PDB file of N, CA and C in Angstrom:
ATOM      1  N   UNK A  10       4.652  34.753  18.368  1.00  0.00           N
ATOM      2  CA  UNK A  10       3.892  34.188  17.269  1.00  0.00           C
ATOM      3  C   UNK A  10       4.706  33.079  16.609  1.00  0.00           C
ATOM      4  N   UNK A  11       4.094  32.219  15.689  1.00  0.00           N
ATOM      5  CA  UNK A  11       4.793  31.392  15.436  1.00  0.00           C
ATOM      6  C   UNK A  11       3.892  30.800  14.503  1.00  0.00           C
ATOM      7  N   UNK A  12       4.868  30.528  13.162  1.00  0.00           N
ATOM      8  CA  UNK A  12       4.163  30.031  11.995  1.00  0.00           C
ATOM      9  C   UNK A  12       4.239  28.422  11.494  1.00  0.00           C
ATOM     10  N   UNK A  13       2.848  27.942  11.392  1.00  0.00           N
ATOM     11  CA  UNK A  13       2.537  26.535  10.761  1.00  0.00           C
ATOM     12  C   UNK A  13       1.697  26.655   9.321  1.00  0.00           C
ATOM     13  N   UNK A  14       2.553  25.187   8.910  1.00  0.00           N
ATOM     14  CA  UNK A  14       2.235  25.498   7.364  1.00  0.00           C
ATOM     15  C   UNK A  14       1.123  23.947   7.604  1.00  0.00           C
ATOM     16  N   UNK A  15       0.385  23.976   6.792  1.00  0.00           N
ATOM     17  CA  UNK A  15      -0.247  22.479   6.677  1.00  0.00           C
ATOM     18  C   UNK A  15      -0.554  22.160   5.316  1.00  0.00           C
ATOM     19  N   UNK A  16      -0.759  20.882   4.686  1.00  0.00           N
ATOM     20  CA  UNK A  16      -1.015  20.355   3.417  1.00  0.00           C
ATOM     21  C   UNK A  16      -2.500  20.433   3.635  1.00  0.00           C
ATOM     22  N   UNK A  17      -3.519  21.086   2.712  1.00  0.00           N
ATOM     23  CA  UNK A  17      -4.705  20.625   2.610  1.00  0.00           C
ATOM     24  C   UNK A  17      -5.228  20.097   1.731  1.00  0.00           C
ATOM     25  N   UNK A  18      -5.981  18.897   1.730  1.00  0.00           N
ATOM     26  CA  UNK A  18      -6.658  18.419   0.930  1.00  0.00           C
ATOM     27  C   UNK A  18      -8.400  18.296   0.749  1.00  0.00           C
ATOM     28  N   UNK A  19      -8.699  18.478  -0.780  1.00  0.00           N
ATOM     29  CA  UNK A  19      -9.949  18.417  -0.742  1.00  0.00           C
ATOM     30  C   UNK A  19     -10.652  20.144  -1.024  1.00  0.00           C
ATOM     31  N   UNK A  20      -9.789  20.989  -0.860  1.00  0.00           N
ATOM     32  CA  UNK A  20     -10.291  21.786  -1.614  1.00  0.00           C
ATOM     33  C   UNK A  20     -10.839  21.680  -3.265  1.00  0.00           C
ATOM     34  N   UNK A  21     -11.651  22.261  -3.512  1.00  0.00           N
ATOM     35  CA  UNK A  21     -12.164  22.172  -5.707  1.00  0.00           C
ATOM     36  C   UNK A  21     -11.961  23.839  -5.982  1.00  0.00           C
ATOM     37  N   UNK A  22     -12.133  24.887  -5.130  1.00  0.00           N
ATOM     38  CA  UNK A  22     -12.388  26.354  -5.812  1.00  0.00           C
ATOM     39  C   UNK A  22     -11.908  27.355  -4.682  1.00  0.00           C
ATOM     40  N   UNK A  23     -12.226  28.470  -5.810  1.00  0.00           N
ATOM     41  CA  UNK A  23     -12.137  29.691  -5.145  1.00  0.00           C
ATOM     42  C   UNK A  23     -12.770  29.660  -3.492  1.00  0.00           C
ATOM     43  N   UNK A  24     -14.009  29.214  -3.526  1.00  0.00           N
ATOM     44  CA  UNK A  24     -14.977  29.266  -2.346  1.00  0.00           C
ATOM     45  C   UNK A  24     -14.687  28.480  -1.239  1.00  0.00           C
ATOM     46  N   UNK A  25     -14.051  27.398  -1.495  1.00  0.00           N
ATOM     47  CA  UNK A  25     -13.327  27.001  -0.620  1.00  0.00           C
ATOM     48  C   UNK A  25     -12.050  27.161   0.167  1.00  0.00           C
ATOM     49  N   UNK A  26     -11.777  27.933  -1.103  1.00  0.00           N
ATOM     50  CA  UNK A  26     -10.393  28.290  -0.135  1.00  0.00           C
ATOM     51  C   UNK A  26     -10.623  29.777   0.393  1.00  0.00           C
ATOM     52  N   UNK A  27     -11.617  30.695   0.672  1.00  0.00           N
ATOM     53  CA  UNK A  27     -12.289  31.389   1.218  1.00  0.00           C
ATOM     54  C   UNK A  27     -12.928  30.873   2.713  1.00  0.00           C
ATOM     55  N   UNK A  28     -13.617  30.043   2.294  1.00  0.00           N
ATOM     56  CA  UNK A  28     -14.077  28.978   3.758  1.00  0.00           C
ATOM     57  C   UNK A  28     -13.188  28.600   5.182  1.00  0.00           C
ATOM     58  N   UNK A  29     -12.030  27.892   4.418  1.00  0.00           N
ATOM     59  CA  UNK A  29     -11.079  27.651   5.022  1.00  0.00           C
ATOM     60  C   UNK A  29     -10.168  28.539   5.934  1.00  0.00           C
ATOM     61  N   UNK A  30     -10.119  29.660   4.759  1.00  0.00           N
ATOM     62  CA  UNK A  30      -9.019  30.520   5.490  1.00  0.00           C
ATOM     63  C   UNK A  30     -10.156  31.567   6.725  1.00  0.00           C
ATOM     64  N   UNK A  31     -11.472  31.413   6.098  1.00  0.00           N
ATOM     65  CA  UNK A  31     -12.391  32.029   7.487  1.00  0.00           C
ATOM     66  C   UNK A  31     -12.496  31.626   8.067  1.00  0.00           C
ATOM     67  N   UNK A  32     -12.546  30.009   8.025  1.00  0.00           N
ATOM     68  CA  UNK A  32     -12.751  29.233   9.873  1.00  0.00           C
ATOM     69  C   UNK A  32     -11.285  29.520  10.738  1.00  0.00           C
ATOM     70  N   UNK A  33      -9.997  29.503   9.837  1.00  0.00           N
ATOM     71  CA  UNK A  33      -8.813  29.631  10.816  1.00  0.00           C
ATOM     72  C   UNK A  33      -8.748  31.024  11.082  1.00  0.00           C
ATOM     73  N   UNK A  34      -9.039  31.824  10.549  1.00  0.00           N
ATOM     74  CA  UNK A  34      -8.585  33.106  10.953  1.00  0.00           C
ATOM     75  C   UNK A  34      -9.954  33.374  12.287  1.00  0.00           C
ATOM     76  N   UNK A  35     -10.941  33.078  12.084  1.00  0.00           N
ATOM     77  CA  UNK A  35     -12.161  33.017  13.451  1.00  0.00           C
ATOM     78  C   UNK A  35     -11.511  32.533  14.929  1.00  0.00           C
ATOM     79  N   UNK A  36     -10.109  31.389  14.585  1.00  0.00           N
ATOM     80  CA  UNK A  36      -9.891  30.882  15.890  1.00  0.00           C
ATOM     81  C   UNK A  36      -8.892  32.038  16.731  1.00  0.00           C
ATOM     82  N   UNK A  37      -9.347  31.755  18.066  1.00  0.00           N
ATOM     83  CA  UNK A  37      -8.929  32.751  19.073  1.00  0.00           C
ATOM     84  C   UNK A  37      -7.197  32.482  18.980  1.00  0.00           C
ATOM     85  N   UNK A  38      -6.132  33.115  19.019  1.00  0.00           N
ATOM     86  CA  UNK A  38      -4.885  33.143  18.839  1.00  0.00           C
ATOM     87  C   UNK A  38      -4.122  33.333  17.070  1.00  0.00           C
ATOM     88  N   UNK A  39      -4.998  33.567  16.417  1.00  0.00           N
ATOM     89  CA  UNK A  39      -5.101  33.369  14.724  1.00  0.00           C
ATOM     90  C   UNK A  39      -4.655  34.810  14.717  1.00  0.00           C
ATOM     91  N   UNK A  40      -3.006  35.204  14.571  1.00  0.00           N
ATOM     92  CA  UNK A  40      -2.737  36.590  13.261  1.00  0.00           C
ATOM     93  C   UNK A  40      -3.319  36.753  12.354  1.00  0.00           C
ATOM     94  N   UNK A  41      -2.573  35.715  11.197  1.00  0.00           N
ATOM     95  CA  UNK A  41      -2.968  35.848  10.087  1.00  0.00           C
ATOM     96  C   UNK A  41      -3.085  34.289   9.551  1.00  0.00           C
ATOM     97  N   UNK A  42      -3.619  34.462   8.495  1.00  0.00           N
ATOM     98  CA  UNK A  42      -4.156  33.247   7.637  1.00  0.00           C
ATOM     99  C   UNK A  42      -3.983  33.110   6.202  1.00  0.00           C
ATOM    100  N   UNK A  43      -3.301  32.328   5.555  1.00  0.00           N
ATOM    101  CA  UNK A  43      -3.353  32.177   4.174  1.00  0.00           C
ATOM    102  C   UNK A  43      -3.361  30.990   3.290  1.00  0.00           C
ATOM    103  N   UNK A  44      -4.659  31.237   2.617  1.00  0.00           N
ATOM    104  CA  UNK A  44      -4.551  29.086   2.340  1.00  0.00           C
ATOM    105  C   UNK A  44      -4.988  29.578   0.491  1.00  0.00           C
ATOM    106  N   UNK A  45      -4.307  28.761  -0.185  1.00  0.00           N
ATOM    107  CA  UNK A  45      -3.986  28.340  -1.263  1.00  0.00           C
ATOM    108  C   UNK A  45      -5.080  27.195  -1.757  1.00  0.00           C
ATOM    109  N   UNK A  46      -4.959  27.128  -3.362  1.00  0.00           N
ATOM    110  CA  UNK A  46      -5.682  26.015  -4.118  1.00  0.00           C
ATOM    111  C   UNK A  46      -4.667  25.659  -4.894  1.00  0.00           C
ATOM    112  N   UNK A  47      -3.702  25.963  -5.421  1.00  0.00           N
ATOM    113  CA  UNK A  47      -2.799  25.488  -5.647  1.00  0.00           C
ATOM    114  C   UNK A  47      -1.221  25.657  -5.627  1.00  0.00           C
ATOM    115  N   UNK A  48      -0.645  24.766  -4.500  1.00  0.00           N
ATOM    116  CA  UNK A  48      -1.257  23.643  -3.989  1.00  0.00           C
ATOM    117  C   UNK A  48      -2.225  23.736  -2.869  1.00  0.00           C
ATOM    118  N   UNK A  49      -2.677  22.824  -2.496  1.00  0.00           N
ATOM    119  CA  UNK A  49      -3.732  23.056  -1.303  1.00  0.00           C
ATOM    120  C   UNK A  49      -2.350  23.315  -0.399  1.00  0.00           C
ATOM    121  N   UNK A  50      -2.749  24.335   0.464  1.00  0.00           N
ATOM    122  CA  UNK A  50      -1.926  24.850   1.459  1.00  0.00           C
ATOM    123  C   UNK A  50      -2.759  25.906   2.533  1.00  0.00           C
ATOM    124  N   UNK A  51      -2.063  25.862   3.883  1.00  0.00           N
ATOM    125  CA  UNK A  51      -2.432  26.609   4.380  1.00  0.00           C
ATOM    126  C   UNK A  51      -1.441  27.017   5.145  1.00  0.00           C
ATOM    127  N   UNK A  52      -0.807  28.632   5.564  1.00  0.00           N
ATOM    128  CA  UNK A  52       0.349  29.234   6.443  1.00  0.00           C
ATOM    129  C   UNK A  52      -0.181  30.229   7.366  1.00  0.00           C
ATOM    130  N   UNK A  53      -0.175  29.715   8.331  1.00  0.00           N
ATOM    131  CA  UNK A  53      -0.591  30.597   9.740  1.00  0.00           C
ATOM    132  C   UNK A  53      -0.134  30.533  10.585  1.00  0.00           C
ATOM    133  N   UNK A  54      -0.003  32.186  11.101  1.00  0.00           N
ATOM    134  CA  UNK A  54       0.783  32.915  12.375  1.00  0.00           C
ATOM    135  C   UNK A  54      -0.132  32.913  13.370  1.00  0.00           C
ATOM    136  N   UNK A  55      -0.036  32.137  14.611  1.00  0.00           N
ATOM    137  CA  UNK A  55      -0.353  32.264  15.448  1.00  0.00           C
ATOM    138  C   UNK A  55       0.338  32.285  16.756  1.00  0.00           C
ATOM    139  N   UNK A  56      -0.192  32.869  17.853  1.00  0.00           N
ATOM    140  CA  UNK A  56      -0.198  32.305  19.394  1.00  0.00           C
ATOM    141  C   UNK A  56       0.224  31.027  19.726  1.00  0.00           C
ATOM    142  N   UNK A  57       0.795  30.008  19.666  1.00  0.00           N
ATOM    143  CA  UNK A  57       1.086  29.006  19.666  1.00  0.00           C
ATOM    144  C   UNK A  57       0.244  28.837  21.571  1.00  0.00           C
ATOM    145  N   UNK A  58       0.244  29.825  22.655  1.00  0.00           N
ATOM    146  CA  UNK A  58      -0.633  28.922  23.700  1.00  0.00           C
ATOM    147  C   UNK A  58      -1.983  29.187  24.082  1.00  0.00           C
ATOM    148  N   UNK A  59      -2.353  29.907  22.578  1.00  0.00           N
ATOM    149  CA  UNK A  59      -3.692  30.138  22.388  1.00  0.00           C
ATOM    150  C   UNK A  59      -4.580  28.963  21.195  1.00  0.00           C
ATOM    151  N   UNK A  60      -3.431  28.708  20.296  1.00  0.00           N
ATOM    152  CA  UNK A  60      -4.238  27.524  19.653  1.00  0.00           C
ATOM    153  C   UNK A  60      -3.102  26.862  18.925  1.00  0.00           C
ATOM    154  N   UNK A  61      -3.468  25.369  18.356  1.00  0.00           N
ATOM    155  CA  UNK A  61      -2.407  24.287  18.566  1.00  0.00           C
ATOM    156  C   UNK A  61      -3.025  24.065  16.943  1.00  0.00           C
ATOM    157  N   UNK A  62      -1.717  23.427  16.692  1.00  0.00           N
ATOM    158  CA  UNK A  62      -2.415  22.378  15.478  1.00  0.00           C
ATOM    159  C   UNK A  62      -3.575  21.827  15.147  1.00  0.00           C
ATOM    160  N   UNK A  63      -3.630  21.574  15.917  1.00  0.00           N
ATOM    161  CA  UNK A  63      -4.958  20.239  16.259  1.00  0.00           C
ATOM    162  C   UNK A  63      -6.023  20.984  15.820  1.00  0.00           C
ATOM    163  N   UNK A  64      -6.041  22.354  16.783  1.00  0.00           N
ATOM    164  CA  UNK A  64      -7.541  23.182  16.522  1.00  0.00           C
ATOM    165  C   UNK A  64      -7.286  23.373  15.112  1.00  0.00           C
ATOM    166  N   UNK A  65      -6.563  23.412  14.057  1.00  0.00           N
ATOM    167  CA  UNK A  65      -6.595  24.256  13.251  1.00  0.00           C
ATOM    168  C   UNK A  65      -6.791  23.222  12.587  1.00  0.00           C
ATOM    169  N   UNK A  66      -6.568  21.749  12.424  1.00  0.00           N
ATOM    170  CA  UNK A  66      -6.788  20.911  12.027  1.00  0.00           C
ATOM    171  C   UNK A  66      -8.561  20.780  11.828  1.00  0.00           C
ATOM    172  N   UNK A  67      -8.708  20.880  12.952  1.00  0.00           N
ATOM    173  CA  UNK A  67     -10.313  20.481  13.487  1.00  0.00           C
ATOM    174  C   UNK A  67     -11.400  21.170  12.818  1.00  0.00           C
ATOM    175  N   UNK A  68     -10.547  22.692  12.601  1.00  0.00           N
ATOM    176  CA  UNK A  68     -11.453  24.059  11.855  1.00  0.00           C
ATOM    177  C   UNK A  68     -11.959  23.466  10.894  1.00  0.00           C
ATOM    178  N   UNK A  69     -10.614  23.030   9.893  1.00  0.00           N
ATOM    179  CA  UNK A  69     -10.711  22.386   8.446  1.00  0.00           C
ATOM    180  C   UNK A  69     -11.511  21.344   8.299  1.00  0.00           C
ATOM    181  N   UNK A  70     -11.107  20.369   9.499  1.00  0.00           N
ATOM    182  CA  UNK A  70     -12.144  19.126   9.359  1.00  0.00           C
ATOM    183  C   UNK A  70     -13.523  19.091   9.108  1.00  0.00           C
ATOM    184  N   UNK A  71     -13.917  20.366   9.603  1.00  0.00           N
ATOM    185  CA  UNK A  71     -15.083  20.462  10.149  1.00  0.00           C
ATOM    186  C   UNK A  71     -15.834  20.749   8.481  1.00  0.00           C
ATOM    187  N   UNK A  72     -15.261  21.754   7.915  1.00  0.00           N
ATOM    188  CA  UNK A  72     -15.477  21.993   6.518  1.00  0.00           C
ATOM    189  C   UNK A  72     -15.140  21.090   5.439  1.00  0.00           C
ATOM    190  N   UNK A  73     -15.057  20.061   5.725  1.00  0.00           N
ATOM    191  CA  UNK A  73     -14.908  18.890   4.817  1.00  0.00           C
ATOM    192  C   UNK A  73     -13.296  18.029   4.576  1.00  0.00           C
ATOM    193  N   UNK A  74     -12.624  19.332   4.661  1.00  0.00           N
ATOM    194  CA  UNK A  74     -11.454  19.285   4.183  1.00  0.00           C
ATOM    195  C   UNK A  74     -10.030  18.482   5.131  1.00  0.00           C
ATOM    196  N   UNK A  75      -9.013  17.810   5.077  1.00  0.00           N
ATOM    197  CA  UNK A  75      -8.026  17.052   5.494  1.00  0.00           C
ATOM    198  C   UNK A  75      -6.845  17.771   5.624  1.00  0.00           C
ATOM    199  N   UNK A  76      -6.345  17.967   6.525  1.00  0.00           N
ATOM    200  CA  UNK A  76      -5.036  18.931   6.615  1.00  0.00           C
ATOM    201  C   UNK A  76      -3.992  18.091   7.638  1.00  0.00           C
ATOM    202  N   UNK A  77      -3.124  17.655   6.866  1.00  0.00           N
ATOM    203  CA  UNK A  77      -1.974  17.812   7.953  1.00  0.00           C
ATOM    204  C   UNK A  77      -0.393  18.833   7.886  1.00  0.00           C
ATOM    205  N   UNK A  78       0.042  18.561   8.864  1.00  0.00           N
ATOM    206  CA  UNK A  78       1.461  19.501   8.855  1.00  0.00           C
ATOM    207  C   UNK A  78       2.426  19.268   7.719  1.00  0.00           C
ATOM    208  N   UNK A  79       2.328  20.260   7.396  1.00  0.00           N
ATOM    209  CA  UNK A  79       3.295  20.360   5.450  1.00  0.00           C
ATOM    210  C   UNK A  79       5.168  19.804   6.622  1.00  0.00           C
ATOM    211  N   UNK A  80       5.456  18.662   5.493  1.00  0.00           N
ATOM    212  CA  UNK A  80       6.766  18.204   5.836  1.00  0.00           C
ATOM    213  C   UNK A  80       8.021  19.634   6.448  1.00  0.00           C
ATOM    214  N   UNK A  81       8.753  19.670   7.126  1.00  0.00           N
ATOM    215  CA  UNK A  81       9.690  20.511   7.634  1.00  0.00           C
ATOM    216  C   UNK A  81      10.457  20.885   6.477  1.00  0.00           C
ATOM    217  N   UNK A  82      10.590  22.367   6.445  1.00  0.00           N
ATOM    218  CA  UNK A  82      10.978  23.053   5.073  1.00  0.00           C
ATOM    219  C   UNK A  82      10.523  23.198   3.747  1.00  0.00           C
ATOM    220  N   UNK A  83       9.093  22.679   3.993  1.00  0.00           N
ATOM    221  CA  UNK A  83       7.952  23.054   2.948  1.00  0.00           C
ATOM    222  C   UNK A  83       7.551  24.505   2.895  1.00  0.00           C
TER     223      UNK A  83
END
């Protein structure tokens, strides 16, 4: 397993950050999931050759929201 953190942007509420953390935790290789409103954040354990950044990127995208990889040692 192996954990990625990402910056999200574009969350406003509670409900969104509910949203979010249900589309990543739905993807196939997804432990666990935990995304924040403040700050927008998201930290997830996954499978690393079951799903990549990108997908997890894509989850978010899809829900409105902008995520990239939180700087190294965030």
């Amino acid at each position: 397993m192996q954990t990625m953190k990402f910056d999200v942007q574009g969350m406003t509420c509670g409900g969104c950050v509910g949203s979010a953390q249900r589309a990543i935790s739905k993807l196939d290789g997804v432990d666990h999931a935990e995304v924040t409103l403040q700050p927008g954040s998201a930290t997830v354990v996954a499978d690393p050759a079951k799903v990549t950044a990108q997908q997890i990127q894509a989850a978010l995208s899809k829900l409105g929201f902008e995520a990239q990889p939180a700087p190294a040692g965030a």
